[in-house]
Short mmCIF file of C-alpha atoms in Angstrom, two decimals:
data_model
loop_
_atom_site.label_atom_id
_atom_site.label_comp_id
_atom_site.label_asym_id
_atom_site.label_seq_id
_atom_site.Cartn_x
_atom_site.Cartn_y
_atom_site.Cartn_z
CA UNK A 1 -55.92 27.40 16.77
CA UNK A 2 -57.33 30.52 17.91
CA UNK A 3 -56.62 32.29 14.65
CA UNK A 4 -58.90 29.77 13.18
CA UNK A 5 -61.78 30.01 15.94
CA UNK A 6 -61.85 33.83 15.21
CA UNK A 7 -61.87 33.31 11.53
CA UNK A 8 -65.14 31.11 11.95
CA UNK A 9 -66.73 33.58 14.09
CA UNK A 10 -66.11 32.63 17.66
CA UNK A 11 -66.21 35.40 19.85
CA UNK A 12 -63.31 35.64 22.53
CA UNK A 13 -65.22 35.70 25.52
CA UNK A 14 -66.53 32.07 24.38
CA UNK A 15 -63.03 30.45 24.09
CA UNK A 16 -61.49 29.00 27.64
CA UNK A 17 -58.01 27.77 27.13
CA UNK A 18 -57.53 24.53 29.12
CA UNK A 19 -53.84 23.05 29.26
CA UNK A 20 -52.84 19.85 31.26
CA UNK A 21 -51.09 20.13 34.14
CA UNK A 22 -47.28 20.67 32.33
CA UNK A 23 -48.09 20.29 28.81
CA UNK A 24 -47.19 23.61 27.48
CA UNK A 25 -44.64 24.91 28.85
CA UNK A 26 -42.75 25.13 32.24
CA UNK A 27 -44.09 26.94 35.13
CA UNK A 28 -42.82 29.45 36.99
CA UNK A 29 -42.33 29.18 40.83
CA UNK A 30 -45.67 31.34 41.52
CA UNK A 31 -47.81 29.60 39.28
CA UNK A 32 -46.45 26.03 40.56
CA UNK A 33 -47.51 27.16 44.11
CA UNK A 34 -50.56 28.31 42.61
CA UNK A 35 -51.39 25.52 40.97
CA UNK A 36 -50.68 23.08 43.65
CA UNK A 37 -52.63 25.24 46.41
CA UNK A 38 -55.40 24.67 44.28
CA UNK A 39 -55.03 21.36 43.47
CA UNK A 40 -55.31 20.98 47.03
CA UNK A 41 -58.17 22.51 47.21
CA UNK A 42 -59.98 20.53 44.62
CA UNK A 43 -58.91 17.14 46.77
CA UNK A 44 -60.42 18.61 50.02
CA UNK A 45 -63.47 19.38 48.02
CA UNK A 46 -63.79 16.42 46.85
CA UNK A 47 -63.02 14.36 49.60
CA UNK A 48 -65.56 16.46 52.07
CA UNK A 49 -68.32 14.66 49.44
CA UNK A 50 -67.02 11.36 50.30
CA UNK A 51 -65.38 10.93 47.25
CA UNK A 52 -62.01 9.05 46.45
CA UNK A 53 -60.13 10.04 42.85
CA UNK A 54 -58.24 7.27 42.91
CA UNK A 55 -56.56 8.02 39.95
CA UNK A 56 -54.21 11.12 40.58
CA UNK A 57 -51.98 11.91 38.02
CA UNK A 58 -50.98 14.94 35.95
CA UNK A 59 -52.83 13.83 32.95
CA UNK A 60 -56.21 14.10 34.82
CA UNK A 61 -55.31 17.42 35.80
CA UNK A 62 -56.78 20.59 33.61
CA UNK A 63 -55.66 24.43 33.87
CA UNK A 64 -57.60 27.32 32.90
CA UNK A 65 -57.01 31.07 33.10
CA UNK A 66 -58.65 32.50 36.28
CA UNK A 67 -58.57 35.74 37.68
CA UNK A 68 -55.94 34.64 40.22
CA UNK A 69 -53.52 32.32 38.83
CA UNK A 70 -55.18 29.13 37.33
CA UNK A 71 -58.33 27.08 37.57
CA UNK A 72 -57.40 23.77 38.36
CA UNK A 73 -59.76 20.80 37.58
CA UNK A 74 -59.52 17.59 37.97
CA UNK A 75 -61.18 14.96 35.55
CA UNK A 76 -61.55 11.07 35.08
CA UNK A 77 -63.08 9.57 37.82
CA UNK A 78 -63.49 6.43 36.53
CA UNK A 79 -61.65 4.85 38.82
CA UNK A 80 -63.80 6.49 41.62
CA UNK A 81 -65.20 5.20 44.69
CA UNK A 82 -67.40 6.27 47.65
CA UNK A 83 -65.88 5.74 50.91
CA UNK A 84 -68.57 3.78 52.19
CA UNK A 85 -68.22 1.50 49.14
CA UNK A 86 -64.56 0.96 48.59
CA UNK A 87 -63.62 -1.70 45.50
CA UNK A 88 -63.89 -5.01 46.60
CA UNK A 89 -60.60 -7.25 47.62
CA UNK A 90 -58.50 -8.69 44.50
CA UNK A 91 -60.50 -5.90 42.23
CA UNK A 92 -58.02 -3.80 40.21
CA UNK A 93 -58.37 -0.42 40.48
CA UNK A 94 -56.98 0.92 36.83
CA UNK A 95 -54.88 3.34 38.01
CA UNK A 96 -51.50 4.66 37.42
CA UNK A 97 -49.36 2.32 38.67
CA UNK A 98 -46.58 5.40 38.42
CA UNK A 99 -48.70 7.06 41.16
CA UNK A 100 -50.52 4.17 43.01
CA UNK A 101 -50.41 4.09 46.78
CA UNK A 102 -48.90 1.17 48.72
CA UNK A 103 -52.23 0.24 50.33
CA UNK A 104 -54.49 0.21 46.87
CA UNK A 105 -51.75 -2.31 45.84
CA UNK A 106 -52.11 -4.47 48.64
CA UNK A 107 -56.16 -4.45 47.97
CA UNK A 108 -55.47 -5.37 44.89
CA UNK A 109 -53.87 -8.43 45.91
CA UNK A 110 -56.43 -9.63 48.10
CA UNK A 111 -55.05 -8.08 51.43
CA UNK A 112 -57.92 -6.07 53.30
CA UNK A 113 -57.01 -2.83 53.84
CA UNK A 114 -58.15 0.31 54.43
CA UNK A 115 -59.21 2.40 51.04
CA UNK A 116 -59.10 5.78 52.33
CA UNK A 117 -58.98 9.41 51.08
CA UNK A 118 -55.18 9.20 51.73
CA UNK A 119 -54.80 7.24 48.28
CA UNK A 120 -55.30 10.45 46.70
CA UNK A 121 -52.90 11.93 49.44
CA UNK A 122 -49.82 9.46 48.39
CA UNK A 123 -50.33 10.28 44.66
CA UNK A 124 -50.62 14.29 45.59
CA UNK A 125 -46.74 13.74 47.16
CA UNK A 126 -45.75 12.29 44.07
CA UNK A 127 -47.35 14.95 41.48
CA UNK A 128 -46.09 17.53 44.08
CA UNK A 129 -42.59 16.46 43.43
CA UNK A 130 -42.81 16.22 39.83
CA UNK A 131 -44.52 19.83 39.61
CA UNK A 132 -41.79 21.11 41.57
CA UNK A 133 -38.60 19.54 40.05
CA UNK A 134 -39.44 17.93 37.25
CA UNK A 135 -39.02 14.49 38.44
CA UNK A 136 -40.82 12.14 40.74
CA UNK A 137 -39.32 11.15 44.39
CA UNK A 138 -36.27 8.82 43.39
CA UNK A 139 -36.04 5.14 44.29
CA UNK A 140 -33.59 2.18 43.78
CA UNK A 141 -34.81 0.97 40.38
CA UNK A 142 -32.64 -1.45 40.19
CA UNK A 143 -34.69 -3.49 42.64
CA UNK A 144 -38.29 -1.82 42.34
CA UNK A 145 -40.52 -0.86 39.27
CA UNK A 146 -42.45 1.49 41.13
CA UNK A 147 -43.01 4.10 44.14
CA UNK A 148 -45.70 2.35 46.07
CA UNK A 149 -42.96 -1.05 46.12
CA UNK A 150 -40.11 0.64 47.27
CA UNK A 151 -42.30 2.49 49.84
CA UNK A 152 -43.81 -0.77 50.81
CA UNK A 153 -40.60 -2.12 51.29
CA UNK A 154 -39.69 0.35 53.85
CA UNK A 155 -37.11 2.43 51.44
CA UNK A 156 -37.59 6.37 51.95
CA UNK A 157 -38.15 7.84 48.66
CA UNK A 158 -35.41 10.44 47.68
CA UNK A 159 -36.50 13.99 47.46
CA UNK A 160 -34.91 17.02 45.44
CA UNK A 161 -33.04 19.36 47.22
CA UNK A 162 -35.11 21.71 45.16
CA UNK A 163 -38.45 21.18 47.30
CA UNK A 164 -38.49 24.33 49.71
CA UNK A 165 -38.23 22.99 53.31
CA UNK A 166 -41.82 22.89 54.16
CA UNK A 167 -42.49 21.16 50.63
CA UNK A 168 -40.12 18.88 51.14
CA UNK A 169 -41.37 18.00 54.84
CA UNK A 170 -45.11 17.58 53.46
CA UNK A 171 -44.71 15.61 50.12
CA UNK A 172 -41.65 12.96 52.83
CA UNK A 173 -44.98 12.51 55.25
CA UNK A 174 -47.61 11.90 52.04
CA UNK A 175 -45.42 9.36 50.82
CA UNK A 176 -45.72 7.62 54.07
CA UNK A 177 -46.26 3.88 54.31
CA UNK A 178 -49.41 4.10 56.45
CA UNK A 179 -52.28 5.89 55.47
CA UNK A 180 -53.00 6.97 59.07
CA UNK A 181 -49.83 9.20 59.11
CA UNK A 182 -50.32 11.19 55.77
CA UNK A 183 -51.35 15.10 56.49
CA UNK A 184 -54.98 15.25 56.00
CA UNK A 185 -56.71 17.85 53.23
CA UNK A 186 -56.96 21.10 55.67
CA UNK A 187 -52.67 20.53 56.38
CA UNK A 188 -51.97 20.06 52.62
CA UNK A 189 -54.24 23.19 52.04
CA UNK A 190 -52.51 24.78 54.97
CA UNK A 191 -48.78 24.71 54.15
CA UNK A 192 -49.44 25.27 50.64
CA UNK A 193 -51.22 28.20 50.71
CA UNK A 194 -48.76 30.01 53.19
CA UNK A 195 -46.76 33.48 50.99
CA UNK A 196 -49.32 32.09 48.28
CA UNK A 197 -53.04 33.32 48.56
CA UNK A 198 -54.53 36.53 49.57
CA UNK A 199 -56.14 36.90 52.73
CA UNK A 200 -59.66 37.16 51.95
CA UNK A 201 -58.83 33.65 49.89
CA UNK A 202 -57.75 31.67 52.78
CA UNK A 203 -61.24 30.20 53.82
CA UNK A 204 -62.83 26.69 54.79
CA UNK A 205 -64.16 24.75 52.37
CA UNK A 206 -67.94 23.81 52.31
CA UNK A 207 -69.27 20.55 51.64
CA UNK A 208 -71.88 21.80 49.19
CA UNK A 209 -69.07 23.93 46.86
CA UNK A 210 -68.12 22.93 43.34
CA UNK A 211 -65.76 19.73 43.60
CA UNK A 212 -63.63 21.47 40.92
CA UNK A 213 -61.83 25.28 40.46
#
């Protein structure tokens, strides 16, 4: 592909290569923490505007070089919402079952509850998993198509003994049941930025930065 953009006359400096999260090829362990420090990032952006994804999943996840490790975007917000203006009761919310929290489901079926930035947090356990090992957090599927139903159902989701220990504790307390108990943004940029960014990286976020990279 790039032999042909240089044989029409594109200049290199005009090309950005953009990859989905895992498409190409596997990652090593640096870029994974890389990549999911600044995937973190991109949620606490977001979600300091007030804004719920909704629809985390690898697919809706872009890399790009950057100078330090990747650019990490995030993309298709149809599924969206404000937090002031959550979907209404018994509305679906067309996202991935695969990665849908237990408390979008029960909204779904009619059951008032909370719709909170922590819907993004329960699919970022799940994606941090599969980034990690390869896999998503295991479940009896025998009895349960899903995550969010064995969660729901009180089963604790089995985690690789792959996941460092500090991995492993964060992505065990994302998957929690109750929204109220999932690490917020700042923890999930915390622990996975530790041995992982340079100093003069490790910042706050403002509300009025780029949602994205």
């Amino acid at each position: 592909v790039l032999d042909e953009l240089y044989a029409a006359g594109v200049a290199k400096e005009d090309i950005t290569v953009v990859f989905a999260l895992g498409s190409h090829r596997n990652h090593t362990e640096e870029e994974k923490r890389q990549v999911l420090y600044h995937l973190a990032l991109c949620l606490q952006r977001l979600h300091l505007q007030q804004v719920v994804h909704a629809d985390l999943k690898p697919e809706h996840i872009l890399l790009s070089p950057g100078s330090w490790g990747y650019k990490v975007r995030l993309i298709d917000l149809d599924s969206g919402f404000l937090l002031d203006d959550p979907p209404p009761l018994g509305s679906g919310l067309e996202g991935d079952p695969v990665y849908l929290s237990p408390e979008a489901f029960l909204r779904m079926t009619g059951q008032d509850t909370p719709m909170t930035a922590a819907v993004d947090s329960f699919a970022f356990g799940a994606i941090i998993h599969r980034l990690w090992t390869g896999e998503l957090p295991g479940f009896d599927t025998g009895k349960y198509g899903y995550l969010y139903e064995a969660v729901l159902a009180g089963e604790a989701p089995m985690l690789s003994p792959e996941l460092p220990d500090q991995m492993r504790w964060l992505v065990r307390d994302l998957l929690n049941a109750s929204p109220q108990l999932r690490p917020d943004d700042a923890t999930c940029v915390r622990i996975l930025g530790e041995g992982v960014v340079p100093q003069q990286s490790k910042r706050s976020q403002s509300p009025d930065e780029p949602l994205n990279g």
